[in-house]
Structures are given as structure tokens and as C-alpha cells.
Amino acid sequence: MKKTKILIVDDEPRILRALRAGLLAHGYDVVSAADGEEALDKAAAELPDAVILDINLPRLSGLDVCKNLREWSSVPIIVLSVRDAERESDCARPGCGRLPHQAFWHG
């Protein structure tokens, strides 16, 4: 039986590790990327079943990743953001889903 593959995109190593550990523990296949360009490369090569995407990324923003993915894929995207509600509407435009606030402390 094929495992569901999740692409996690975040430039914070601690967040990547935490999400990876949780998803692996629940039986998912996990692929990760640390910046927007790497995310698009991994999405094209791995064809994930879902994407967990941070908005604030180096090299290419999460918003741009959403826009680019939507040009060729309808993969579900969960956006993690620490941005305020005013900026959240920016992400809805390129086809991203709802925006849960990032539940990680960066202190």
C-alpha cells in the first residue's frame, strides 16, 4: 500500500524536524525543503499528496511557491504563517487553503 507523501517546506530546522517526526510517527512518507526554489523542485520530482508550506522563505516566498504550484498542480496546501490577519488574505489569492497560525515558539 502506497503511503501518503507530504512535502514540508520551512526554513527553520527545528520546525522541519518536529513536523517530520510527527508525520513519520503517523505513517506518512515525508519530503522536506528549506526554501522556495527547493520546494518547487521537490514538488515536481516527488509529486506529494499534500504540502505544508511556510510563507516566509528564502530564495522564493511561500506565496510565490503557491502561485507556481497552482500553475501545474492541484495538490492541497496547508500554509503555516506567523503573519498577521491583514497579510493572510494575500495567500488566499494564489489558491492556498486556510491558514493555521504557526504553533511553534521561536524564542
CSV table of N, CA and C in Angstrom, one decimal, residues 10-103:
chain,number,residue,atom,x,y,z
A,10,ASP,N,9.9,24.6,5.1
A,10,ASP,CA,10.2,25.6,6.2
A,10,ASP,C,11.6,25.8,6.3
A,11,ASP,N,12.1,27.0,6.6
A,11,ASP,CA,13.5,27.3,6.7
A,11,ASP,C,14.0,27.2,8.1
A,12,GLU,N,13.1,26.8,9.1
A,12,GLU,CA,13.5,26.6,10.4
A,12,GLU,C,13.8,25.1,10.7
A,13,PRO,N,15.0,24.7,10.9
A,13,PRO,CA,15.3,23.3,11.1
A,13,PRO,C,14.5,22.6,12.2
A,14,ARG,N,14.3,23.3,13.3
A,14,ARG,CA,13.5,22.8,14.4
A,14,ARG,C,12.1,22.4,14.0
A,15,ILE,N,11.5,23.3,13.2
A,15,ILE,CA,10.1,23.1,12.7
A,15,ILE,C,10.1,21.9,11.8
A,16,LEU,N,11.0,21.9,10.8
A,16,LEU,CA,11.1,20.7,9.9
A,16,LEU,C,11.2,19.4,10.7
A,17,ARG,N,12.1,19.4,11.7
A,17,ARG,CA,12.3,18.2,12.4
A,17,ARG,C,11.1,17.8,13.2
A,18,ALA,N,10.4,18.7,13.8
A,18,ALA,CA,9.2,18.4,14.6
A,18,ALA,C,8.1,17.9,13.7
A,19,LEU,N,7.8,18.6,12.6
A,19,LEU,CA,6.8,18.1,11.7
A,19,LEU,C,7.1,16.8,11.1
A,20,ARG,N,8.4,16.6,10.7
A,20,ARG,CA,8.8,15.3,10.1
A,20,ARG,C,8.6,14.2,11.1
A,21,ALA,N,9.0,14.4,12.3
A,21,ALA,CA,8.9,13.3,13.3
A,21,ALA,C,7.4,13.0,13.6
A,22,GLY,N,6.5,14.0,13.7
A,22,GLY,CA,5.1,13.7,13.9
A,22,GLY,C,4.5,13.0,12.7
A,23,LEU,N,4.8,13.4,11.5
A,23,LEU,CA,4.2,12.8,10.3
A,23,LEU,C,4.7,11.4,10.1
A,24,LEU,N,6.0,11.2,10.3
A,24,LEU,CA,6.6,9.8,10.2
A,24,LEU,C,5.9,8.9,11.2
A,25,ALA,N,5.7,9.4,12.4
A,25,ALA,CA,5.1,8.6,13.5
A,25,ALA,C,3.7,8.2,13.2
A,26,HIS,N,3.0,8.9,12.3
A,26,HIS,CA,1.7,8.6,11.9
A,26,HIS,C,1.6,7.9,10.5
A,27,GLY,N,2.8,7.5,10.1
A,27,GLY,CA,2.8,6.6,8.9
A,27,GLY,C,2.9,7.3,7.5
A,28,TYR,N,3.2,8.6,7.5
A,28,TYR,CA,3.3,9.4,6.3
A,28,TYR,C,4.7,9.2,5.7
A,29,ASP,N,4.9,9.3,4.4
A,29,ASP,CA,6.2,9.5,3.8
A,29,ASP,C,6.4,11.0,3.7
A,30,VAL,N,7.6,11.4,4.1
A,30,VAL,CA,7.9,12.8,4.3
A,30,VAL,C,9.1,13.3,3.4
A,31,VAL,N,8.9,14.4,2.7
A,31,VAL,CA,9.9,15.0,1.9
A,31,VAL,C,10.0,16.4,2.4
A,32,SER,N,11.2,17.0,2.5
A,32,SER,CA,11.3,18.4,3.1
A,32,SER,C,12.2,19.3,2.2
A,33,ALA,N,11.9,20.6,2.3
A,33,ALA,CA,12.6,21.6,1.6
A,33,ALA,C,12.8,22.8,2.5
A,34,ALA,N,13.9,23.5,2.4
A,34,ALA,CA,14.2,24.6,3.3
A,34,ALA,C,14.1,26.0,2.6
A,35,ASP,N,13.7,26.0,1.3
A,35,ASP,CA,13.5,27.3,0.7
A,35,ASP,C,12.5,27.1,-0.5
A,36,GLY,N,12.0,28.2,-1.0
A,36,GLY,CA,11.0,28.2,-2.0
A,36,GLY,C,11.4,27.5,-3.3
A,37,GLU,N,12.6,27.7,-3.8
A,37,GLU,CA,13.1,27.1,-5.0
A,37,GLU,C,13.2,25.6,-4.8
A,38,GLU,N,13.8,25.2,-3.7
A,38,GLU,CA,13.9,23.7,-3.4
A,38,GLU,C,12.5,23.1,-3.3
A,39,ALA,N,11.6,23.8,-2.8
A,39,ALA,CA,10.2,23.3,-2.6
A,39,ALA,C,9.6,23.0,-4.0
A,40,LEU,N,9.8,23.9,-5.0
A,40,LEU,CA,9.2,23.6,-6.3
A,40,LEU,C,9.9,22.5,-7.0
A,41,ASP,N,11.3,22.4,-6.8
A,41,ASP,CA,12.0,21.2,-7.4
A,41,ASP,C,11.5,19.9,-6.8
A,42,LYS,N,11.4,19.9,-5.4
A,42,LYS,CA,10.9,18.7,-4.8
A,42,LYS,C,9.5,18.3,-5.1
A,43,ALA,N,8.6,19.3,-5.3
A,43,ALA,CA,7.2,19.1,-5.6
A,43,ALA,C,7.2,18.4,-7.0
A,44,ALA,N,8.0,18.9,-7.9
A,44,ALA,CA,8.0,18.4,-9.3
A,44,ALA,C,8.5,17.0,-9.3
A,45,ALA,N,9.6,16.7,-8.6
A,45,ALA,CA,10.2,15.4,-8.6
A,45,ALA,C,9.5,14.4,-7.8
A,46,GLU,N,8.9,14.8,-6.7
A,46,GLU,CA,8.3,13.8,-5.7
A,46,GLU,C,6.8,13.7,-5.9
A,47,LEU,N,6.1,14.7,-6.5
A,47,LEU,CA,4.6,14.7,-6.6
A,47,LEU,C,3.9,14.3,-5.3
A,48,PRO,N,4.1,15.2,-4.3
A,48,PRO,CA,3.5,14.9,-3.0
A,48,PRO,C,2.0,14.9,-3.0
A,49,ASP,N,1.3,14.3,-2.1
A,49,ASP,CA,-0.1,14.3,-1.9
A,49,ASP,C,-0.6,15.5,-1.2
A,50,ALA,N,0.2,16.2,-0.5
A,50,ALA,CA,-0.1,17.4,0.2
A,50,ALA,C,1.2,18.2,0.5
A,51,VAL,N,1.1,19.5,0.7
A,51,VAL,CA,2.2,20.4,1.0
A,51,VAL,C,1.9,21.1,2.3
A,52,ILE,N,2.8,21.2,3.2
A,52,ILE,CA,2.8,22.1,4.4
A,52,ILE,C,3.8,23.1,4.1
A,53,LEU,N,3.4,24.4,4.0
A,53,LEU,CA,4.2,25.4,3.5
A,53,LEU,C,4.3,26.7,4.4
A,54,ASP,N,5.5,27.1,4.7
A,54,ASP,CA,5.7,28.3,5.4
A,54,ASP,C,5.7,29.5,4.4
A,55,ILE,N,5.2,30.6,4.8
A,55,ILE,CA,5.2,31.8,3.9
A,55,ILE,C,6.5,32.5,3.8
A,56,ASN,N,7.2,32.7,5.0
A,56,ASN,CA,8.4,33.4,5.0
A,56,ASN,C,9.6,32.5,4.7
A,57,LEU,N,10.0,32.4,3.4
A,57,LEU,CA,11.0,31.5,3.0
A,57,LEU,C,12.1,32.3,2.3
A,58,PRO,N,13.4,31.8,2.3
A,58,PRO,CA,14.4,32.4,1.5
A,58,PRO,C,14.3,32.0,0.0
A,59,ARG,N,14.9,32.7,-0.8
A,59,ARG,CA,15.0,32.5,-2.3
A,59,ARG,C,13.7,32.6,-3.1
A,60,LEU,N,12.6,32.2,-2.5
A,60,LEU,CA,11.3,32.4,-3.2
A,60,LEU,C,10.3,32.3,-2.1
A,61,SER,N,9.4,33.2,-1.9
A,61,SER,CA,8.4,33.3,-0.8
A,61,SER,C,7.4,32.1,-1.0
A,62,GLY,N,6.8,31.8,0.1
A,62,GLY,CA,5.7,30.8,0.1
A,62,GLY,C,4.6,31.2,-0.8
A,63,LEU,N,4.3,32.5,-0.8
A,63,LEU,CA,3.2,33.0,-1.7
A,63,LEU,C,3.6,32.7,-3.2
A,64,ASP,N,4.8,32.9,-3.5
A,64,ASP,CA,5.3,32.6,-4.9
A,64,ASP,C,5.3,31.1,-5.2
A,65,VAL,N,5.6,30.3,-4.2
A,65,VAL,CA,5.5,28.8,-4.3
A,65,VAL,C,4.1,28.4,-4.6
A,66,CYS,N,3.2,29.0,-3.8
A,66,CYS,CA,1.7,28.7,-4.1
A,66,CYS,C,1.3,29.0,-5.5
A,67,LYS,N,1.7,30.2,-5.9
A,67,LYS,CA,1.3,30.6,-7.3
A,67,LYS,C,1.9,29.7,-8.3
A,68,ASN,N,3.2,29.3,-8.2
A,68,ASN,CA,3.8,28.4,-9.1
A,68,ASN,C,3.2,27.0,-9.1
A,69,LEU,N,3.0,26.5,-7.9
A,69,LEU,CA,2.4,25.2,-7.8
A,69,LEU,C,1.0,25.1,-8.5
A,70,ARG,N,0.2,26.2,-8.3
A,70,ARG,CA,-1.1,26.2,-8.9
A,70,ARG,C,-1.1,26.3,-10.4
A,71,GLU,N,0.0,26.6,-11.0
A,71,GLU,CA,0.1,26.6,-12.5
A,71,GLU,C,0.1,25.2,-13.0
A,72,TRP,N,0.4,24.2,-12.2
A,72,TRP,CA,0.5,22.8,-12.8
A,72,TRP,C,0.0,21.8,-11.8
A,73,SER,N,-0.4,22.1,-10.6
A,73,SER,CA,-0.8,21.1,-9.6
A,73,SER,C,-2.0,21.6,-8.8
A,74,SER,N,-2.9,20.7,-8.4
A,74,SER,CA,-4.0,21.0,-7.5
A,74,SER,C,-3.7,20.3,-6.1
A,75,VAL,N,-2.5,20.1,-5.8
A,75,VAL,CA,-2.1,19.5,-4.5
A,75,VAL,C,-2.6,20.3,-3.4
A,76,PRO,N,-3.2,19.7,-2.4
A,76,PRO,CA,-3.7,20.5,-1.2
A,76,PRO,C,-2.5,21.2,-0.5
A,77,ILE,N,-2.6,22.4,-0.1
A,77,ILE,CA,-1.6,23.2,0.5
A,77,ILE,C,-2.1,23.7,1.8
A,78,ILE,N,-1.3,23.4,2.9
A,78,ILE,CA,-1.6,23.9,4.2
A,78,ILE,C,-0.5,24.9,4.5
A,79,VAL,N,-0.9,26.2,4.7
A,79,VAL,CA,0.1,27.2,4.9
A,79,VAL,C,0.3,27.5,6.4
A,80,LEU,N,1.5,27.5,6.8
A,80,LEU,CA,1.9,27.9,8.2
A,80,LEU,C,2.4,29.3,8.1
A,81,SER,N,1.8,30.2,9.0
A,81,SER,CA,2.2,31.6,8.9
A,81,SER,C,2.2,32.2,10.3
A,82,VAL,N,3.1,33.1,10.6
A,82,VAL,CA,3.1,33.9,11.8
A,82,VAL,C,2.8,35.3,11.4
A,83,ARG,N,2.4,35.5,10.2
A,83,ARG,CA,1.9,36.9,9.7
A,83,ARG,C,0.6,37.2,10.3
A,84,ASP,N,0.3,38.5,10.4
A,84,ASP,CA,-1.0,38.9,10.9
A,84,ASP,C,-2.1,38.7,10.0
A,85,ALA,N,-3.4,38.8,10.4
A,85,ALA,CA,-4.6,38.5,9.6
A,85,ALA,C,-4.7,39.4,8.4
A,86,GLU,N,-4.2,40.6,8.4
A,86,GLU,CA,-4.2,41.5,7.3
A,86,GLU,C,-3.5,40.9,6.1
A,87,ARG,N,-2.3,40.3,6.3
A,87,ARG,CA,-1.5,39.7,5.3
A,87,ARG,C,-2.0,38.3,4.8
A,88,GLU,N,-2.8,37.6,5.7
A,88,GLU,CA,-3.3,36.3,5.3
A,88,GLU,C,-4.1,36.3,4.0
A,89,SER,N,-4.8,37.4,3.7
A,89,SER,CA,-5.6,37.4,2.5
A,89,SER,C,-4.7,37.3,1.3
A,90,ASP,N,-3.5,37.7,1.4
A,90,ASP,CA,-2.6,37.6,0.3
A,90,ASP,C,-2.4,36.1,-0.2
A,91,CYS,N,-2.4,35.2,0.7
A,91,CYS,CA,-2.2,33.8,0.4
A,91,CYS,C,-3.5,33.2,-0.2
A,92,ALA,N,-4.6,33.6,0.1
A,92,ALA,CA,-5.8,33.0,-0.4
A,92,ALA,C,-5.9,33.2,-1.9
A,93,ARG,N,-5.4,34.3,-2.4
A,93,ARG,CA,-5.5,34.6,-3.8
A,93,ARG,C,-4.8,33.5,-4.7
A,94,PRO,N,-3.6,33.0,-4.4
A,94,PRO,CA,-3.0,32.0,-5.3
A,94,PRO,C,-3.6,30.6,-5.2
A,95,GLY,N,-4.6,30.4,-4.3
A,95,GLY,CA,-5.2,29.1,-4.3
A,95,GLY,C,-4.8,28.3,-3.1
A,96,CYS,N,-4.1,28.9,-2.1
A,96,CYS,CA,-3.8,28.1,-0.9
A,96,CYS,C,-5.1,28.0,0.0
A,97,GLY,N,-5.1,27.0,0.8
A,97,GLY,CA,-6.2,26.8,1.7
A,97,GLY,C,-6.2,27.7,2.9
A,98,ARG,N,-6.9,27.2,4.0
A,98,ARG,CA,-6.9,28.0,5.2
A,98,ARG,C,-5.5,28.2,5.8
A,99,LEU,N,-5.4,29.1,6.7
A,99,LEU,CA,-4.1,29.5,7.2
A,99,LEU,C,-4.1,29.3,8.7
A,100,PRO,N,-3.7,28.1,9.2
A,100,PRO,CA,-3.5,28.0,10.6
A,100,PRO,C,-2.2,28.8,11.0
A,101,HIS,N,-2.3,29.4,12.2
A,101,HIS,CA,-1.1,30.1,12.7
A,101,HIS,C,-0.1,29.1,13.1
A,102,GLN,N,1.2,29.4,12.9
A,102,GLN,CA,2.2,28.5,13.3
A,102,GLN,C,2.3,28.4,14.8
A,103,ALA,N,2.2,27.1,15.3
A,103,ALA,CA,2.1,26.9,16.7
A,103,ALA,C,3.5,26.5,17.3
